[in-house]
Amino acid sequence: MSRHALDELKQQIRLLDYLQAHDWRPARQLSRGRFMGLCPLHEDHQPSFLLDPHKNLFYCYGCGRGGDVIRFAELYHQVSFPRALSLLPQWRGLAPLLHEVASFYRMQLHRHSEAVAYLDRRGVSSSELIEHMRIGYAPGGCLRGWLADLGYPVEALWQAGLVTAAGYDTYRHRVVFPLEGNLYGRSLSAAAPPHRFLPGAKGGLYSWDQARLYPEVILVEGLFDYAVLWQAGFHNVTCSLGLNLNAHQFRQLCDGPRTVYLAFDADANGSGQKATQSLACRLTEQGVNVRTVALPDGHDPNSFFLQDGDARQFQSLLEAAQG
């Protein structure tokens, strides 16, 4: 990419807009329109991240890193310079595209009985929950045509990861959950890989804007764990979409005084328990009050409710959680 093209990209994508889209908020305003806030690139305790919106530059006095919006994308997403260049234009046009995709998949859900039956088997039956999570279904073979009619070129769909190089839908026979700048698809077929995301970051904690309002937060591993707890009335639940939290998700848990209940899977191989112990130590070091929820061996929250667990019994597990 030429120097002129790089400068044009940086003018089109303002650093402040990109930071705010990734949940950064300034702590205070300085002279000449500059801002200070917590650094999104490391575990920051005091505002050390300086942003100059007019120059479109940042610098962190804590970790010593700085640069423009391209450099920030490199560091934040831990990708190469060429990959950052490809992510930024996608980000600019991705939100409206994913909104259309999610709307299309939501229309498909109740047209396909196999998708509704799958949700029912996973304990998802409440229409209020389906609406809250904006759950949809990707039958495959029809998304490309729908988006083409709306004016989206195939090239844009391929860059976003929605179709293959040959033009086929990448999400096929999957229940789909819209995320922050991504989509999660769970396969109905045991023959296909169970999980699918679009290329790029998985984003922050699921439904964090709602969960963060509570003084006590339940953190679970998967979206179906989230679903059964929310359906049971635990609206202070959030989800990390896997055992390993990214830096953004970790900072979200540490952004205020709260108690975090870790309700990861009680795996037979011990992976969930090890991840719980590691995360509990890290959060405690940041001053977060942590409680570890002991699920029955071999269970996750989803299977706990599927095997006749109820809200009262899960509340008992929360009350018995160890610090």
Short mmCIF file of C-alpha atoms in Angstrom, two decimals:
data_model
loop_
_atom_site.label_atom_id
_atom_site.label_comp_id
_atom_site.label_asym_id
_atom_site.label_seq_id
_atom_site.Cartn_x
_atom_site.Cartn_y
_atom_site.Cartn_z
CA MET A 1 0.00 0.00 0.00
CA SER A 2 1.37 3.42 -0.96
CA ARG A 3 2.11 6.18 1.56
CA HIS A 4 -0.80 8.18 0.15
CA ALA A 5 -3.16 5.22 0.64
CA LEU A 6 -1.94 4.74 4.23
CA ASP A 7 -2.51 8.40 5.04
CA GLU A 8 -5.98 8.22 3.50
CA LEU A 9 -6.86 5.15 5.58
CA LYS A 10 -5.76 6.90 8.78
CA GLN A 11 -7.86 9.94 7.89
CA GLN A 12 -10.92 7.79 7.23
CA ILE A 13 -10.62 5.82 10.48
CA ARG A 14 -10.14 8.15 13.41
CA LEU A 15 -8.22 6.67 16.32
CA LEU A 16 -10.72 7.99 18.89
CA ASP A 17 -13.62 6.30 17.06
CA TYR A 18 -11.72 3.02 16.90
CA LEU A 19 -10.80 3.17 20.59
CA GLN A 20 -14.36 3.94 21.66
CA ALA A 21 -15.67 1.10 19.51
CA HIS A 22 -13.38 -1.17 21.51
CA ASP A 23 -14.78 0.07 24.84
CA TRP A 24 -12.06 2.63 25.69
CA ARG A 25 -13.24 5.64 27.64
CA PRO A 26 -11.14 8.70 28.61
CA ALA A 27 -10.64 9.31 32.32
CA ARG A 28 -9.96 13.03 31.96
CA GLN A 29 -9.42 15.72 29.34
CA LEU A 30 -6.16 17.62 29.06
CA SER A 31 -5.27 20.85 27.29
CA ARG A 32 -5.41 21.14 23.50
CA GLY A 33 -8.19 18.54 23.27
CA ARG A 34 -6.06 15.61 24.43
CA PHE A 35 -7.30 12.78 26.68
CA MET A 36 -5.84 10.45 29.30
CA GLY A 37 -7.26 7.05 30.15
CA LEU A 38 -6.41 3.50 31.13
CA CYS A 39 -4.22 1.78 28.56
CA PRO A 40 -6.07 -0.87 26.53
CA LEU A 41 -2.76 -2.65 25.79
CA HIS A 42 -1.80 -3.77 29.30
CA GLU A 43 -3.25 -4.15 32.80
CA ASP A 44 -3.28 -0.49 33.72
CA HIS A 45 -4.21 0.83 37.19
CA GLN A 46 -3.70 4.57 36.74
CA PRO A 47 -4.52 6.46 33.52
CA SER A 48 -1.30 6.38 31.49
CA PHE A 49 -2.67 6.31 27.94
CA LEU A 50 -2.46 9.66 26.14
CA LEU A 51 -4.63 10.24 23.08
CA ASP A 52 -4.29 13.22 20.77
CA PRO A 53 -7.39 13.12 18.51
CA HIS A 54 -6.18 16.01 16.37
CA LYS A 55 -2.90 14.29 15.50
CA ASN A 56 -4.62 10.86 15.52
CA LEU A 57 -1.81 9.47 17.72
CA PHE A 58 -1.48 7.71 21.06
CA TYR A 59 1.26 7.09 23.58
CA CYS A 60 1.26 5.05 26.80
CA TYR A 61 3.57 6.22 29.58
CA GLY A 62 3.11 2.85 31.27
CA CYS A 63 4.13 0.37 28.57
CA GLY A 64 6.00 2.84 26.36
CA ARG A 65 4.10 2.01 23.18
CA GLY A 66 2.58 4.51 20.81
CA GLY A 67 1.70 5.33 17.22
CA ASP A 68 -1.28 5.74 14.92
CA VAL A 69 -4.50 3.77 14.45
CA ILE A 70 -2.73 1.10 12.38
CA ARG A 71 -0.12 0.57 15.08
CA PHE A 72 -2.86 0.38 17.70
CA ALA A 73 -4.72 -2.29 15.71
CA GLU A 74 -1.46 -4.28 15.42
CA LEU A 75 -0.87 -4.20 19.18
CA TYR A 76 -4.46 -4.57 20.35
CA HIS A 77 -5.31 -7.54 18.13
CA GLN A 78 -1.74 -8.92 18.21
CA VAL A 79 -1.52 -9.17 14.43
CA SER A 80 1.00 -8.26 11.75
CA PHE A 81 1.07 -4.89 9.97
CA PRO A 82 -0.49 -6.32 6.75
CA ARG A 83 -3.23 -8.03 8.79
CA ALA A 84 -3.96 -4.77 10.64
CA LEU A 85 -4.28 -3.00 7.29
CA SER A 86 -6.90 -5.52 6.20
CA LEU A 87 -8.79 -5.46 9.53
CA LEU A 88 -9.30 -1.71 9.67
CA PRO A 89 -11.32 -1.23 6.46
CA GLN A 90 -13.32 -4.35 7.33
CA TRP A 91 -14.12 -2.89 10.75
CA ARG A 92 -15.38 0.33 9.21
CA GLY A 93 -17.92 -1.48 7.03
CA LEU A 94 -18.45 -4.60 9.14
CA ALA A 95 -21.06 -3.32 11.60
CA PRO A 96 -23.82 -2.59 9.06
CA LEU A 97 -23.01 -5.79 7.17
CA LEU A 98 -23.23 -7.95 10.30
CA HIS A 99 -26.48 -6.24 11.26
CA GLU A 100 -28.00 -7.37 7.95
CA VAL A 101 -26.57 -10.88 8.35
CA ALA A 102 -27.96 -11.24 11.88
CA SER A 103 -31.38 -10.01 10.74
CA PHE A 104 -31.43 -12.53 7.90
CA TYR A 105 -30.44 -15.43 10.14
CA ARG A 106 -33.07 -14.46 12.71
CA MET A 107 -35.74 -14.65 10.00
CA GLN A 108 -34.58 -18.17 9.18
CA LEU A 109 -34.73 -19.61 12.70
CA HIS A 110 -38.44 -20.43 12.93
CA ARG A 111 -38.56 -21.51 9.29
CA HIS A 112 -36.35 -24.50 10.12
CA SER A 113 -37.75 -26.93 12.66
CA GLU A 114 -34.39 -28.69 13.07
CA ALA A 115 -32.89 -25.46 14.45
CA VAL A 116 -35.74 -24.93 16.93
CA ALA A 117 -35.49 -28.57 18.01
CA TYR A 118 -31.75 -28.20 18.57
CA LEU A 119 -32.26 -25.15 20.77
CA ASP A 120 -34.90 -27.02 22.73
CA ARG A 121 -32.45 -29.89 23.34
CA ARG A 122 -29.94 -27.35 24.67
CA GLY A 123 -32.51 -25.93 27.08
CA VAL A 124 -33.29 -22.78 25.11
CA SER A 125 -37.06 -22.46 24.90
CA SER A 126 -37.99 -18.96 26.04
CA SER A 127 -38.99 -16.58 23.26
CA GLU A 128 -37.80 -13.73 25.49
CA LEU A 129 -34.33 -15.31 25.65
CA ILE A 130 -34.19 -15.92 21.88
CA GLU A 131 -35.08 -12.27 21.33
CA HIS A 132 -32.58 -11.08 23.95
CA MET A 133 -29.70 -13.06 22.41
CA ARG A 134 -30.92 -12.38 18.83
CA ILE A 135 -30.47 -16.07 18.01
CA GLY A 136 -30.72 -17.05 14.35
CA TYR A 137 -30.08 -19.96 12.03
CA ALA A 138 -27.79 -20.28 9.02
CA PRO A 139 -29.23 -22.91 6.67
CA GLY A 140 -26.49 -22.28 4.10
CA GLY A 141 -26.79 -21.56 0.40
CA CYS A 142 -28.92 -18.42 0.60
CA LEU A 143 -27.07 -15.65 2.45
CA ARG A 144 -24.98 -14.56 -0.51
CA GLY A 145 -28.03 -13.96 -2.71
CA TRP A 146 -29.82 -12.02 0.01
CA LEU A 147 -26.86 -9.70 0.59
CA ALA A 148 -26.22 -9.30 -3.14
CA ASP A 149 -29.79 -8.01 -3.51
CA LEU A 150 -28.97 -5.44 -0.82
CA GLY A 151 -25.98 -4.27 -2.82
CA TYR A 152 -23.11 -6.00 -1.03
CA PRO A 153 -20.41 -7.25 -3.44
CA VAL A 154 -19.14 -10.81 -3.09
CA GLU A 155 -15.65 -9.46 -2.44
CA ALA A 156 -16.85 -7.72 0.73
CA LEU A 157 -18.55 -10.92 1.93
CA TRP A 158 -15.38 -12.92 1.29
CA GLN A 159 -13.21 -10.39 3.15
CA ALA A 160 -15.58 -10.54 6.12
CA GLY A 161 -15.42 -14.36 6.14
CA LEU A 162 -19.11 -14.85 5.34
CA VAL A 163 -18.49 -16.72 2.08
CA THR A 164 -15.65 -18.88 0.79
CA ALA A 165 -13.37 -17.95 -2.11
CA ALA A 166 -15.74 -19.97 -4.30
CA GLY A 167 -18.72 -17.92 -3.06
CA TYR A 168 -20.38 -20.51 -0.79
CA ASP A 169 -21.80 -19.57 2.63
CA THR A 170 -19.29 -20.33 5.40
CA TYR A 171 -22.05 -20.71 8.01
CA ARG A 172 -24.10 -23.78 7.13
CA HIS A 173 -26.55 -25.66 9.37
CA ARG A 174 -25.53 -23.60 12.38
CA VAL A 175 -27.39 -21.81 15.13
CA VAL A 176 -25.96 -18.30 15.06
CA PHE A 177 -25.37 -15.77 17.85
CA PRO A 178 -24.39 -12.18 16.94
CA LEU A 179 -21.38 -10.90 18.90
CA GLU A 180 -19.50 -7.62 19.16
CA GLY A 181 -18.02 -7.40 15.65
CA ASN A 182 -18.29 -11.14 15.05
CA LEU A 183 -20.67 -14.10 14.74
CA TYR A 184 -20.63 -17.39 16.59
CA GLY A 185 -22.11 -20.41 14.84
CA ARG A 186 -22.78 -23.73 16.57
CA SER A 187 -23.11 -26.68 14.23
CA LEU A 188 -26.18 -28.90 14.35
CA SER A 189 -24.17 -31.71 12.79
CA ALA A 190 -21.62 -33.77 14.70
CA ALA A 191 -19.75 -34.26 11.40
CA ALA A 192 -18.75 -30.57 11.17
CA PRO A 193 -16.47 -28.60 13.54
CA PRO A 194 -18.74 -27.51 16.41
CA HIS A 195 -17.61 -23.88 16.65
CA ARG A 196 -17.19 -21.19 13.99
CA PHE A 197 -16.26 -17.53 14.28
CA LEU A 198 -15.51 -14.93 11.65
CA PRO A 199 -11.83 -13.98 11.29
CA GLY A 200 -10.71 -11.39 13.82
CA ALA A 201 -11.12 -10.80 17.53
CA LYS A 202 -13.99 -12.40 19.45
CA GLY A 203 -14.67 -9.07 21.15
CA GLY A 204 -15.46 -8.34 24.76
CA LEU A 205 -17.49 -10.20 27.35
CA TYR A 206 -20.92 -11.18 26.09
CA SER A 207 -23.74 -8.76 27.08
CA TRP A 208 -21.31 -6.91 29.34
CA ASP A 209 -23.27 -3.65 29.21
CA GLN A 210 -26.05 -5.38 31.14
CA ALA A 211 -23.96 -7.58 33.44
CA ARG A 212 -21.62 -4.79 34.57
CA LEU A 213 -24.53 -2.96 36.23
CA TYR A 214 -24.66 -5.63 38.97
CA PRO A 215 -22.35 -5.74 42.02
CA GLU A 216 -22.05 -9.50 41.54
CA VAL A 217 -21.31 -11.03 38.12
CA ILE A 218 -21.39 -14.69 37.06
CA LEU A 219 -18.80 -15.55 34.41
CA VAL A 220 -19.40 -18.67 32.29
CA GLU A 221 -17.50 -20.25 29.44
CA GLY A 222 -20.07 -20.76 26.67
CA LEU A 223 -23.14 -19.09 25.20
CA PHE A 224 -25.44 -22.00 26.03
CA ASP A 225 -24.27 -21.73 29.65
CA TYR A 226 -25.18 -18.05 29.49
CA ALA A 227 -28.55 -18.88 27.93
CA VAL A 228 -29.80 -21.26 30.60
CA LEU A 229 -28.71 -18.98 33.44
CA TRP A 230 -30.30 -15.89 31.89
CA GLN A 231 -33.47 -17.89 31.23
CA ALA A 232 -33.48 -18.97 34.89
CA GLY A 233 -33.43 -15.35 36.02
CA PHE A 234 -29.70 -14.77 36.54
CA HIS A 235 -29.39 -11.62 34.44
CA ASN A 236 -26.05 -10.75 36.03
CA VAL A 237 -24.34 -13.36 33.84
CA THR A 238 -21.71 -12.84 31.16
CA CYS A 239 -19.70 -15.15 28.92
CA SER A 240 -16.04 -15.26 27.81
CA LEU A 241 -16.62 -17.55 24.76
CA GLY A 242 -13.92 -19.99 25.81
CA LEU A 243 -11.57 -20.70 28.69
CA ASN A 244 -9.04 -18.01 27.80
CA LEU A 245 -10.02 -14.38 28.29
CA ASN A 246 -8.46 -11.83 25.98
CA ALA A 247 -6.94 -8.66 27.43
CA HIS A 248 -10.08 -6.64 26.68
CA GLN A 249 -12.31 -9.10 28.56
CA PHE A 250 -9.97 -9.21 31.55
CA ARG A 251 -9.94 -5.41 31.78
CA GLN A 252 -13.74 -5.37 31.69
CA LEU A 253 -13.94 -7.58 34.78
CA CYS A 254 -11.51 -5.26 36.55
CA ASP A 255 -13.19 -1.96 35.61
CA GLY A 256 -14.95 -1.46 38.94
CA PRO A 257 -15.59 -2.94 42.40
CA ARG A 258 -17.53 -6.19 42.10
CA THR A 259 -17.63 -9.85 43.04
CA VAL A 260 -17.04 -12.28 40.17
CA TYR A 261 -18.37 -15.83 40.40
CA LEU A 262 -16.37 -18.14 38.13
CA ALA A 263 -18.66 -20.90 36.84
CA PHE A 264 -16.49 -22.61 34.24
CA ASP A 265 -16.98 -26.23 33.17
CA ALA A 266 -16.03 -29.00 35.62
CA ASP A 267 -14.19 -30.92 32.88
CA ALA A 268 -13.10 -34.53 33.30
CA ASN A 269 -9.60 -33.56 32.11
CA GLY A 270 -9.39 -30.69 34.58
CA SER A 271 -8.96 -27.94 31.96
CA GLY A 272 -11.88 -25.88 33.23
CA GLN A 273 -10.69 -26.14 36.81
CA LYS A 274 -7.13 -25.09 35.88
CA ALA A 275 -8.42 -22.12 33.90
CA THR A 276 -10.61 -21.13 36.84
CA GLN A 277 -7.69 -21.26 39.28
CA SER A 278 -5.43 -19.25 36.99
CA LEU A 279 -8.05 -16.57 36.32
CA ALA A 280 -8.98 -16.36 40.00
CA CYS A 281 -5.35 -15.60 40.91
CA ARG A 282 -5.04 -12.92 38.22
CA LEU A 283 -8.30 -11.23 39.21
CA THR A 284 -7.44 -11.32 42.91
CA GLU A 285 -4.14 -9.59 42.14
CA GLN A 286 -6.18 -6.77 40.58
CA GLY A 287 -8.31 -6.39 43.69
CA VAL A 288 -11.37 -8.21 42.35
CA ASN A 289 -13.38 -10.27 44.84
CA VAL A 290 -13.51 -13.78 43.31
CA ARG A 291 -15.68 -16.79 44.17
CA THR A 292 -15.28 -20.20 42.54
CA VAL A 293 -18.50 -22.10 41.81
CA ALA A 294 -18.13 -25.87 42.24
CA LEU A 295 -20.34 -27.56 39.64
CA PRO A 296 -20.88 -31.32 39.81
CA ASP A 297 -18.07 -33.30 38.14
CA GLY A 298 -18.39 -33.44 34.37
CA HIS A 299 -20.98 -30.66 34.24
CA ASP A 300 -21.19 -27.14 32.90
CA PRO A 301 -24.06 -24.74 33.73
CA ASN A 302 -25.93 -25.84 30.61
CA SER A 303 -25.85 -29.55 31.44
CA PHE A 304 -26.60 -28.76 35.11
CA PHE A 305 -29.95 -27.24 34.09
CA LEU A 306 -30.61 -29.85 31.42
CA GLN A 307 -30.33 -32.59 34.04
CA ASP A 308 -33.10 -31.17 36.22
CA GLY A 309 -31.11 -28.44 37.96
CA ASP A 310 -33.10 -25.31 38.73
CA ALA A 311 -32.54 -21.72 39.80
CA ARG A 312 -32.81 -22.51 43.50
CA GLN A 313 -30.16 -25.24 43.27
CA PHE A 314 -27.81 -23.02 41.28
CA GLN A 315 -28.30 -20.23 43.81
CA SER A 316 -27.16 -22.73 46.46
CA LEU A 317 -23.99 -23.34 44.44
CA LEU A 318 -23.35 -19.59 44.34
CA GLU A 319 -23.85 -19.31 48.10
CA ALA A 320 -21.40 -22.18 48.66
CA ALA A 321 -18.79 -20.73 46.26
CA GLN A 322 -15.29 -20.56 47.71
CA GLY A 323 -13.17 -17.40 47.81
#
